[in-house]
Structure formats: C-alpha cells, structure tokens
Amino acid sequence: MIIDIFLITTSIIISMIGIGFLYVNRRNFGSRATVFFNGLIYITLGLLFFTFFFLSSEVYFIEDSALIFWYISIIFWIFSVSLLGVIHKYIINFEKKAVLSTLFYSLMIGIILGLCFIPDSFTIQLNYGSYSYTFEDQLLLFFILNYNIIIIGIMGYNLIKYFNRIRNDKSRKLLITLTSEFSIIIAIYSLYIFTQLFLFKYLYSIVYLIGACFVSYSLIKKPFLFIELTNKIYDFIIFHRSGILLYSYNFETGKEIEESILKGSILIGINHILSNLINKKDQLGLIRMQNRDIILEYDNNHGYALLLTTNHKNAYIDNAVSNFMKKFTGLNRERLQKLSGLIDISEFRNAKDIILEFFEPFIIKD
C-alpha cells in the first residue's frame, strides 16, 4: 500500500508540474493543439489511469469498488494510447489530415468500451494481499492487446516513413527516444493484463515514471522539439520598401545569401508585392503554393518587409515572425529611419542572431 501510494503521488506530482508548465508557457508551443494534447495525456495517463490502475489492486477497498476502479483504468488506458498515437503523429507531421486514423481510433475505442460494459467481463481474485483480474470476455482481451500492438505498429510506421524528412539530427534522436519509450510502456502494460504478474505492474510504473520525467524535462528545456518535426523553413528575406535586399538567410544551408544569388524574378515579384502593400500596416500576408507557403509581414512605419517560405504556415512560425519583427525593429530603428541613397546592408547582419533566437527549431545543426 505504501509503495503504491508513493507511486501514485509521484505520478500526480509529475503530471501537475507538466500541466502547470504547459499552461504558463503555452505561447512557447505556438499551437493551442500542442498544449491541449500534451496536457490531456498528462490528465488521462498520468493522473486518472495511473491512479485507478493502482487503486484497483488495493485490498483496502471492497471487491466491488476495486472492480469499478479496474474498469475505469481500462477505459482511461484506451483513451491514453489513442492520444499517444495522435500526439506521435502530430509532432511528426500535422499537416496531413489523418481522417482514416481518426476513424480507426474512434471505431476501436467504441468496440472496446462497448465490450467493457458487458456484465461480468472480469472476475476478481485475491492473490498475495492484492487484487488481480481475469478476463472472462476473451474477445475484450483480444481487442485490447491487438489495439496496443497496432498503436505500436503505427508509431513505428510513422517513424520510418518520415524519418528522412525530419529537420535535424536532434529531432530525430528525440523521436526515436519517444517512440521507443511509448512502445515499451504499452508492451509492458500488455504483458501485465495478459499475465496479471505484479512484476510487470511495477516494471510498468518504473518505466512510465522515468519516461514521464524525461518528457516533462524535454518540455521544459526544449519545448520546440515537440513542434511538427517535418515542417521546415527554406528562405528568409528582409527587403527595404525600395526593393533593396537588407538581409537573406537560407535555412537549408544555414548560410546568409547575397542579393546577386537571388533570381531576378524573385526580386521583381517581391518588389511588386511591396508596392501593393505600401498602405497596409501590421498585416500578415500568405501566398499558398502547391508545396510551399510564402509568408509576408510588412512594417510600414519603418519601411521594410519580411518574406519567409516554409512547408506550411503554423502558429509557431507566426509567433516567431512577430517576435523577430519586434526585436529587429527595436535593434535597427535608427538605421531603418535613416536609410536613403547608398545603403550599407552590412549594418543589418544582426538579423542572424535574432533568427537563431526565435527560429531555433528550424536551424540545421546536424
């Protein structure tokens, strides 16, 4: 009992810290969906499932109460593994609409929950001072075990499919670690419900708590590593309203680009865009192409525009662009106001440090 209370308390503390950090630093994650999904997995897996999972084996409760706790733990487990699958796909490549996978998760959850509510799906026994459970409904056990295996398979498939498209080596290592961690947790839980050996129950708790600490640490130290790992930024260009290139950076090579390297058609196109936006202020423009999004932010007060090309726009990039504009303007306000005649673009090289600060997830560090 003491060990179980300690484990439950530890899981609750880790979950509350994770949820609190997600809320306080929600802007750092760019997307509300990232905050929502990660917060929800803390609630369903770390708080609700973990608590009812351990309480269901405690003989301090009567058998009927313990059996209810076991049912509740099964329900929250199914929701939790589904969420793990969604989060895994989300941090890899959210731009793909996962309609089929969503329908599949919904179907499996419905079948398993329906089987759970059939009377006498489980029988409860007292073994060595703790409750254990036998699946009387073998079909329910079959669906739970196979669903766990399928989730592991889907995560492995997504890892292999998108591995080469992940933007840097650090993100690849993180994804391998998370995929392995999720898979081991699911596998150990599957072994426990199949064998009802308490060895697997406590092995699960240890592996889960270590994993939860790792994920929480990663969220706190490097939250951007959980943001759409296959999304990339290609070009980052700053132009004066006159059409003169002030600064350009290529995210694929990690190098600054001279104006002479840019194609003439690009320069003409940008000049045309700038001429049409002269009277617009603080408005984010977006041009959607087949495989690229072109984001344009124009500062009318200081006479310059920022152009960025990416796989597709998301909330994190929007926030990074906004923060970049504020800091770039603050550092270069006097230079921008005095620009006329012959312009020394070397004065704007400080843009690179600002890019490294706000666009760190997209910087190539291999």
GROMACS .gro file of C-alpha atoms in nm:
model
  366
    1MET     CA    1   0.000   0.000   0.000
    2ILE     CA    2   0.277   0.245   0.095
    3ILE     CA    3   0.467   0.175  -0.229
    4ASP     CA    4   0.152   0.220  -0.435
    5ILE     CA    5   0.066   0.550  -0.263
    6PHE     CA    6   0.422   0.671  -0.326
    7LEU     CA    7   0.400   0.578  -0.696
    8ILE     CA    8   0.057   0.740  -0.736
    9THR     CA    9   0.175   1.058  -0.560
   10THR     CA   10   0.488   1.072  -0.777
   11SER     CA   11   0.284   1.036  -1.095
   12ILE     CA   12   0.040   1.307  -0.982
   13ILE     CA   13   0.326   1.547  -0.898
   14ILE     CA   14   0.498   1.492  -1.233
   15SER     CA   15   0.167   1.539  -1.417
   16MET     CA   16   0.077   1.856  -1.229
   17ILE     CA   17   0.421   2.005  -1.294
   18GLY     CA   18   0.387   1.920  -1.664
   19ILE     CA   19   0.036   2.066  -1.689
   20GLY     CA   20   0.140   2.379  -1.500
   21PHE     CA   21   0.439   2.436  -1.725
   22LEU     CA   22   0.230   2.382  -2.038
   23TYR     CA   23  -0.019   2.643  -1.923
   24VAL     CA   24   0.233   2.903  -1.806
   25ASN     CA   25   0.448   2.868  -2.119
   26ARG     CA   26   0.169   2.795  -2.367
   27ARG     CA   27   0.289   3.068  -2.605
   28ASN     CA   28   0.623   2.892  -2.649
   29PHE     CA   29   0.448   2.598  -2.814
   30GLY     CA   30   0.289   2.813  -3.083
   31SER     CA   31  -0.018   2.598  -3.130
   32ARG     CA   32  -0.302   2.552  -2.882
   33ALA     CA   33  -0.341   2.196  -3.009
   34THR     CA   34   0.012   2.111  -2.888
   35VAL     CA   35  -0.069   2.239  -2.540
   36PHE     CA   36  -0.410   2.068  -2.540
   37PHE     CA   37  -0.289   1.723  -2.649
   38ASN     CA   38   0.010   1.716  -2.415
   39GLY     CA   39  -0.198   1.841  -2.123
   40LEU     CA   40  -0.466   1.582  -2.196
   41ILE     CA   41  -0.218   1.293  -2.196
   42TYR     CA   42  -0.093   1.406  -1.854
   43ILE     CA   43  -0.452   1.401  -1.727
   44THR     CA   44  -0.567   1.071  -1.881
   45LEU     CA   45  -0.247   0.868  -1.843
   46GLY     CA   46  -0.055   1.027  -1.556
   47LEU     CA   47  -0.343   1.128  -1.329
   48LEU     CA   48  -0.652   0.919  -1.399
   49PHE     CA   49  -0.527   0.591  -1.545
   50PHE     CA   50  -0.223   0.559  -1.318
   51THR     CA   51  -0.429   0.633  -1.004
   52PHE     CA   52  -0.718   0.394  -1.077
   53PHE     CA   53  -0.478   0.129  -1.211
   54PHE     CA   54  -0.301   0.104  -0.875
   55LEU     CA   55  -0.609   0.153  -0.658
   56SER     CA   56  -0.777  -0.138  -0.834
   57SER     CA   57  -0.532  -0.382  -0.673
   58GLU     CA   58  -0.563  -0.247  -0.317
   59VAL     CA   59  -0.741  -0.478  -0.072
   60TYR     CA   60  -0.829  -0.178   0.145
   61PHE     CA   61  -1.126  -0.140  -0.091
   62ILE     CA   62  -1.409  -0.387  -0.114
   63GLU     CA   63  -1.415  -0.606  -0.424
   64ASP     CA   64  -1.697  -0.413  -0.592
   65SER     CA   65  -1.511  -0.082  -0.556
   66ALA     CA   66  -1.182  -0.233  -0.673
   67LEU     CA   67  -1.357  -0.384  -0.976
   68ILE     CA   68  -1.503  -0.041  -1.065
   69PHE     CA   69  -1.152   0.108  -1.040
   70TRP     CA   70  -1.026  -0.163  -1.276
   71TYR     CA   71  -1.299  -0.086  -1.530
   72ILE     CA   72  -1.218   0.286  -1.510
   73SER     CA   73  -0.846   0.218  -1.557
   74ILE     CA   74  -0.918   0.015  -1.873
   75ILE     CA   75  -1.129   0.299  -2.015
   76PHE     CA   76  -0.863   0.563  -1.949
   77TRP     CA   77  -0.593   0.335  -2.086
   78ILE     CA   78  -0.772   0.307  -2.420
   79PHE     CA   79  -0.812   0.684  -2.441
   80SER     CA   80  -0.447   0.731  -2.340
   81VAL     CA   81  -0.293   0.502  -2.603
   82SER     CA   82  -0.512   0.665  -2.867
   83LEU     CA   83  -0.381   1.003  -2.754
   84LEU     CA   84  -0.024   0.875  -2.769
   85GLY     CA   85  -0.083   0.776  -3.131
   86VAL     CA   86  -0.231   1.117  -3.211
   87ILE     CA   87   0.049   1.308  -3.036
   88HIS     CA   88   0.315   1.097  -3.206
   89LYS     CA   89   0.166   1.177  -3.548
   90TYR     CA   90   0.111   1.540  -3.453
   91ILE     CA   91   0.472   1.613  -3.358
   92ILE     CA   92   0.591   1.447  -3.679
   93ASN     CA   93   0.367   1.584  -3.949
   94PHE     CA   94   0.041   1.753  -3.851
   95GLU     CA   95  -0.019   1.896  -4.199
   96LYS     CA   96  -0.152   1.562  -4.318
   97LYS     CA   97  -0.520   1.520  -4.240
   98ALA     CA   98  -0.542   1.190  -4.052
   99VAL     CA   99  -0.909   1.121  -4.131
  100LEU     CA  100  -0.870   0.746  -4.164
  101SER     CA  101  -0.662   0.709  -3.849
  102THR     CA  102  -0.914   0.920  -3.654
  103LEU     CA  103  -1.199   0.698  -3.773
  104PHE     CA  104  -0.998   0.389  -3.684
  105TYR     CA  105  -0.921   0.513  -3.332
  106SER     CA  106  -1.286   0.604  -3.280
  107LEU     CA  107  -1.403   0.262  -3.402
  108MET     CA  108  -1.160   0.072  -3.179
  109ILE     CA  109  -1.244   0.282  -2.875
  110GLY     CA  110  -1.613   0.225  -2.936
  111ILE     CA  111  -1.574  -0.153  -2.968
  112ILE     CA  112  -1.357  -0.186  -2.657
  113LEU     CA  113  -1.574   0.040  -2.443
  114GLY     CA  114  -1.882  -0.148  -2.561
  115LEU     CA  115  -1.727  -0.480  -2.457
  116CYS     CA  116  -1.622  -0.331  -2.121
  117PHE     CA  117  -1.984  -0.259  -2.032
  118ILE     CA  118  -2.093  -0.618  -2.087
  119PRO     CA  119  -2.166  -0.763  -1.738
  120ASP     CA  120  -1.908  -0.997  -1.584
  121SER     CA  121  -1.630  -0.911  -1.830
  122PHE     CA  122  -1.382  -0.965  -1.544
  123THR     CA  123  -1.357  -1.171  -1.229
  124ILE     CA  124  -1.156  -1.052  -0.930
  125GLN     CA  125  -0.926  -1.266  -0.714
  126LEU     CA  126  -0.717  -1.205  -0.406
  127ASN     CA  127  -0.353  -1.304  -0.460
  128TYR     CA  128  -0.071  -1.236  -0.212
  129GLY     CA  129  -0.253  -0.948  -0.047
  130SER     CA  130  -0.359  -0.773  -0.371
  131TYR     CA  131  -0.642  -0.800  -0.618
  132SER     CA  132  -0.585  -0.938  -0.966
  133TYR     CA  133  -0.827  -0.981  -1.255
  134THR     CA  134  -0.916  -1.246  -1.510
  135PHE     CA  135  -1.070  -1.160  -1.847
  136GLU     CA  136  -1.386  -1.364  -1.873
  137ASP     CA  137  -1.456  -1.199  -2.206
  138GLN     CA  138  -1.166  -1.321  -2.421
  139LEU     CA  139  -1.282  -1.103  -2.710
  140LEU     CA  140  -1.225  -0.794  -2.494
  141LEU     CA  141  -0.874  -0.911  -2.408
  142PHE     CA  142  -0.810  -0.982  -2.776
  143PHE     CA  143  -0.916  -0.631  -2.882
  144ILE     CA  144  -0.717  -0.454  -2.609
  145LEU     CA  145  -0.396  -0.648  -2.679
  146ASN     CA  146  -0.428  -0.609  -3.055
  147TYR     CA  147  -0.510  -0.240  -3.024
  148ASN     CA  148  -0.192  -0.193  -2.819
  149ILE     CA  149   0.009  -0.379  -3.084
  150ILE     CA  150  -0.150  -0.172  -3.363
  151ILE     CA  151  -0.063   0.156  -3.187
  152ILE     CA  152   0.299   0.044  -3.154
  153GLY     CA  153   0.298  -0.054  -3.522
  154ILE     CA  154   0.150   0.280  -3.632
  155MET     CA  155   0.414   0.475  -3.436
  156GLY     CA  156   0.691   0.261  -3.583
  157TYR     CA  157   0.550   0.307  -3.934
  158ASN     CA  158   0.531   0.686  -3.896
  159LEU     CA  159   0.886   0.697  -3.760
  160ILE     CA  160   1.023   0.505  -4.059
  161LYS     CA  161   0.809   0.686  -4.315
  162TYR     CA  162   0.901   1.039  -4.210
  163PHE     CA  163   1.247   0.980  -4.060
  164ASN     CA  164   1.445   1.126  -4.351
  165ARG     CA  165   1.217   1.430  -4.364
  166ILE     CA  166   1.274   1.528  -4.001
  167ARG     CA  167   1.457   1.859  -3.999
  168ASN     CA  168   1.763   1.784  -3.784
  169ASP     CA  169   1.955   1.514  -3.602
  170LYS     CA  170   1.847   1.628  -3.255
  171SER     CA  171   1.481   1.595  -3.351
  172ARG     CA  172   1.543   1.250  -3.498
  173LYS     CA  173   1.703   1.130  -3.176
  174LEU     CA  174   1.416   1.272  -2.972
  175LEU     CA  175   1.158   1.097  -3.188
  176ILE     CA  176   1.341   0.763  -3.165
  177THR     CA  177   1.354   0.800  -2.786
  178LEU     CA  178   0.986   0.892  -2.757
  179THR     CA  179   0.874   0.615  -2.993
  180SER     CA  180   1.078   0.355  -2.804
  181GLU     CA  181   0.954   0.485  -2.470
  182PHE     CA  182   0.587   0.482  -2.573
  183SER     CA  183   0.622   0.134  -2.723
  184ILE     CA  184   0.790  -0.015  -2.415
  185ILE     CA  185   0.524   0.131  -2.184
  186ILE     CA  186   0.244  -0.014  -2.397
  187ALA     CA  187   0.419  -0.353  -2.426
  188ILE     CA  188   0.475  -0.388  -2.051
  189TYR     CA  189   0.115  -0.296  -1.973
  190SER     CA  190   0.001  -0.556  -2.228
  191LEU     CA  191   0.213  -0.821  -2.056
  192TYR     CA  192   0.060  -0.730  -1.721
  193ILE     CA  193  -0.306  -0.753  -1.824
  194PHE     CA  194  -0.230  -1.082  -2.002
  195THR     CA  195  -0.032  -1.247  -1.718
  196GLN     CA  196  -0.151  -1.048  -1.411
  197LEU     CA  197   0.202  -1.080  -1.272
  198PHE     CA  198   0.280  -0.798  -1.029
  199LEU     CA  199   0.636  -0.788  -1.163
  200PHE     CA  200   0.504  -0.631  -1.484
  201LYS     CA  201   0.279  -0.395  -1.289
  202TYR     CA  202   0.570  -0.240  -1.101
  203LEU     CA  203   0.801  -0.258  -1.401
  204TYR     CA  204   0.538  -0.058  -1.590
  205SER     CA  205   0.525   0.204  -1.312
  206ILE     CA  206   0.904   0.246  -1.309
  207VAL     CA  207   0.933   0.274  -1.689
  208TYR     CA  208   0.637   0.511  -1.708
  209LEU     CA  209   0.763   0.744  -1.433
  210ILE     CA  210   1.111   0.757  -1.588
  211GLY     CA  211   0.953   0.835  -1.925
  212ALA     CA  212   0.722   1.097  -1.777
  213CYS     CA  213   1.021   1.268  -1.613
  214PHE     CA  214   1.207   1.266  -1.946
  215VAL     CA  215   0.913   1.408  -2.140
  216SER     CA  216   0.850   1.675  -1.874
  217TYR     CA  217   1.217   1.772  -1.872
  218SER     CA  218   1.217   1.795  -2.253
  219LEU     CA  219   0.900   2.007  -2.250
  220ILE     CA  220   1.058   2.247  -2.001
  221LYS     CA  221   1.406   2.270  -2.156
  222LYS     CA  222   1.331   2.233  -2.529
  223PRO     CA  223   0.958   2.273  -2.595
  224PHE     CA  224   1.014   2.343  -2.964
  225LEU     CA  225   1.134   1.986  -3.015
  226PHE     CA  226   0.769   1.879  -2.993
  227ILE     CA  227   0.658   2.107  -3.274
  228GLU     CA  228   0.594   1.937  -3.608
  229LEU     CA  229   0.933   1.782  -3.672
  230THR     CA  230   0.898   1.755  -4.051
  231ASN     CA  231   0.795   2.116  -4.108
  232LYS     CA  232   1.080   2.324  -4.249
  233ILE     CA  233   1.165   2.684  -4.334
  234TYR     CA  234   1.356   2.744  -4.657
  235ASP     CA  235   1.424   3.111  -4.722
  236PHE     CA  236   1.413   3.417  -4.500
  237ILE     CA  237   1.442   3.752  -4.675
  238ILE     CA  238   1.423   4.111  -4.549
  239PHE     CA  239   1.364   4.389  -4.804
  240HIS     CA  240   1.358   4.766  -4.777
  241ARG     CA  241   1.049   4.932  -4.928
  242SER     CA  242   1.268   5.049  -5.215
  243GLY     CA  243   1.322   4.684  -5.307
  244ILE     CA  244   1.681   4.667  -5.179
  245LEU     CA  245   1.772   4.342  -5.006
  246LEU     CA  246   1.868   4.409  -4.644
  247TYR     CA  247   1.930   4.051  -4.534
  248SER     CA  248   1.872   3.695  -4.655
  249TYR     CA  249   1.921   3.360  -4.484
  250ASN     CA  250   1.878   3.007  -4.619
  251PHE     CA  251   1.764   2.757  -4.354
  252GLU     CA  252   1.858   2.454  -4.564
  253THR     CA  253   2.224   2.552  -4.585
  254GLY     CA  254   2.245   2.762  -4.268
  255LYS     CA  255   2.414   3.040  -4.465
  256GLU     CA  256   2.347   3.403  -4.547
  257ILE     CA  257   2.274   3.478  -4.913
  258GLU     CA  258   2.396   3.768  -5.121
  259GLU     CA  259   2.148   3.961  -5.336
  260SER     CA  260   2.332   3.859  -5.653
  261ILE     CA  261   2.250   3.494  -5.585
  262LEU     CA  262   1.874   3.554  -5.573
  263LYS     CA  263   1.695   3.512  -5.904
  264GLY     CA  264   1.578   3.826  -6.078
  265SER     CA  265   1.221   3.700  -6.099
  266ILE     CA  266   1.210   3.669  -5.720
  267LEU     CA  267   1.328   4.027  -5.678
  268ILE     CA  268   1.073   4.156  -5.927
  269GLY     CA  269   0.796   3.962  -5.757
  270ILE     CA  270   0.887   4.093  -5.415
  271ASN     CA  271   0.907   4.449  -5.537
  272HIS     CA  272   0.560   4.411  -5.686
  273ILE     CA  273   0.424   4.277  -5.357
  274LEU     CA  274   0.583   4.562  -5.164
  275SER     CA  275   0.437   4.823  -5.396
  276ASN     CA  276   0.088   4.680  -5.335
  277LEU     CA  277   0.129   4.680  -4.958
  278ILE     CA  278   0.252   5.034  -4.910
  279ASN     CA  279  -0.060   5.142  -4.725
  280LYS     CA  280  -0.104   4.825  -4.519
  281LYS     CA  281   0.019   4.803  -4.165
  282ASP     CA  282   0.083   4.505  -3.932
  283GLN     CA  283  -0.087   4.260  -4.168
  284LEU     CA  284   0.048   3.909  -4.223
  285GLY     CA  285   0.017   3.809  -4.587
  286LEU     CA  286   0.010   3.450  -4.708
  287ILE     CA  287   0.056   3.306  -5.055
  288ARG     CA  288  -0.020   2.935  -5.080
  289MET     CA  289   0.158   2.729  -5.343
  290GLN     CA  290   0.140   2.354  -5.408
  291ASN     CA  291   0.427   2.260  -5.175
  292ARG     CA  292   0.515   2.592  -5.012
  293ASP     CA  293   0.362   2.875  -4.815
  294ILE     CA  294   0.504   3.224  -4.859
  295ILE     CA  295   0.455   3.443  -4.552
  296LEU     CA  296   0.493   3.821  -4.583
  297GLU     CA  297   0.500   4.066  -4.295
  298TYR     CA  298   0.532   4.437  -4.378
  299ASP     CA  299   0.633   4.713  -4.135
  300ASN     CA  300   0.500   5.033  -4.292
  301ASN     CA  301   0.635   5.258  -4.014
  302HIS     CA  302   0.994   5.154  -4.072
  303GLY     CA  303   0.972   5.072  -4.442
  304TYR     CA  304   1.077   4.709  -4.463
  305ALA     CA  305   0.920   4.371  -4.530
  306LEU     CA  306   0.997   4.014  -4.425
  307LEU     CA  307   0.940   3.725  -4.660
  308LEU     CA  308   0.959   3.363  -4.542
  309THR     CA  309   0.900   3.037  -4.730
  310THR     CA  310   0.802   2.717  -4.549
  311ASN     CA  311   0.629   2.381  -4.598
  312HIS     CA  312   0.322   2.541  -4.449
  313LYS     CA  313   0.240   2.812  -4.201
  314ASN     CA  314   0.164   2.722  -3.842
  315ALA     CA  315   0.111   2.910  -3.516
  316TYR     CA  316   0.473   2.867  -3.402
  317ILE     CA  317   0.608   3.028  -3.719
  318ASP     CA  318   0.354   3.311  -3.691
  319ASN     CA  319   0.470   3.386  -3.335
  320ALA     CA  320   0.837   3.361  -3.435
  321VAL     CA  321   0.785   3.605  -3.723
  322SER     CA  322   0.606   3.851  -3.494
  323ASN     CA  323   0.879   3.829  -3.228
  324PHE     CA  324   1.151   3.865  -3.491
  325MET     CA  325   0.992   4.180  -3.632
  326LYS     CA  326   0.966   4.339  -3.289
  327LYS     CA  327   1.327   4.272  -3.196
  328PHE     CA  328   1.470   4.351  -3.541
  329THR     CA  329   1.286   4.684  -3.544
  330GLY     CA  330   1.399   4.762  -3.189
  331LEU     CA  331   1.766   4.698  -3.270
  332ASN     CA  332   1.764   4.872  -3.608
  333ARG     CA  333   1.508   5.151  -3.566
  334GLU     CA  334   1.758   5.435  -3.619
  335ARG     CA  335   1.926   5.262  -3.914
  336LEU     CA  336   1.591   5.199  -4.082
  337GLN     CA  337   1.477   5.559  -4.034
  338LYS     CA  338   1.799   5.698  -4.182
  339LEU     CA  339   1.808   5.472  -4.488
  340SER     CA  340   1.840   5.673  -4.808
  341GLY     CA  341   2.065   5.687  -5.108
  342LEU     CA  342   2.352   5.438  -5.082
  343ILE     CA  343   2.256   5.169  -4.828
  344ASP     CA  344   2.513   4.968  -4.633
  345ILE     CA  345   2.336   4.636  -4.583
  346SER     CA  346   2.617   4.501  -4.361
  347GLU     CA  347   2.457   4.702  -4.078
  348PHE     CA  348   2.172   4.451  -4.070
  349ARG     CA  349   2.382   4.138  -4.012
  350ASN     CA  350   2.248   4.130  -3.655
  351ALA     CA  351   1.939   3.968  -3.810
  352LYS     CA  352   2.112   3.630  -3.796
  353ASP     CA  353   2.135   3.633  -3.416
  354ILE     CA  354   1.763   3.713  -3.395
  355ILE     CA  355   1.684   3.429  -3.636
  356LEU     CA  356   1.883   3.187  -3.421
  357GLU     CA  357   1.691   3.307  -3.115
  358PHE     CA  358   1.334   3.277  -3.245
  359PHE     CA  359   1.362   3.010  -3.514
  360GLU     CA  360   1.582   2.762  -3.328
  361PRO     CA  361   1.368   2.453  -3.410
  362PHE     CA  362   1.430   2.510  -3.781
  363ILE     CA  363   1.806   2.570  -3.766
  364ILE     CA  364   2.009   2.289  -3.920
  365LYS     CA  365   2.251   2.154  -3.657
  366ASP     CA  366   2.347   1.815  -3.797
   0.00000   0.00000   0.00000
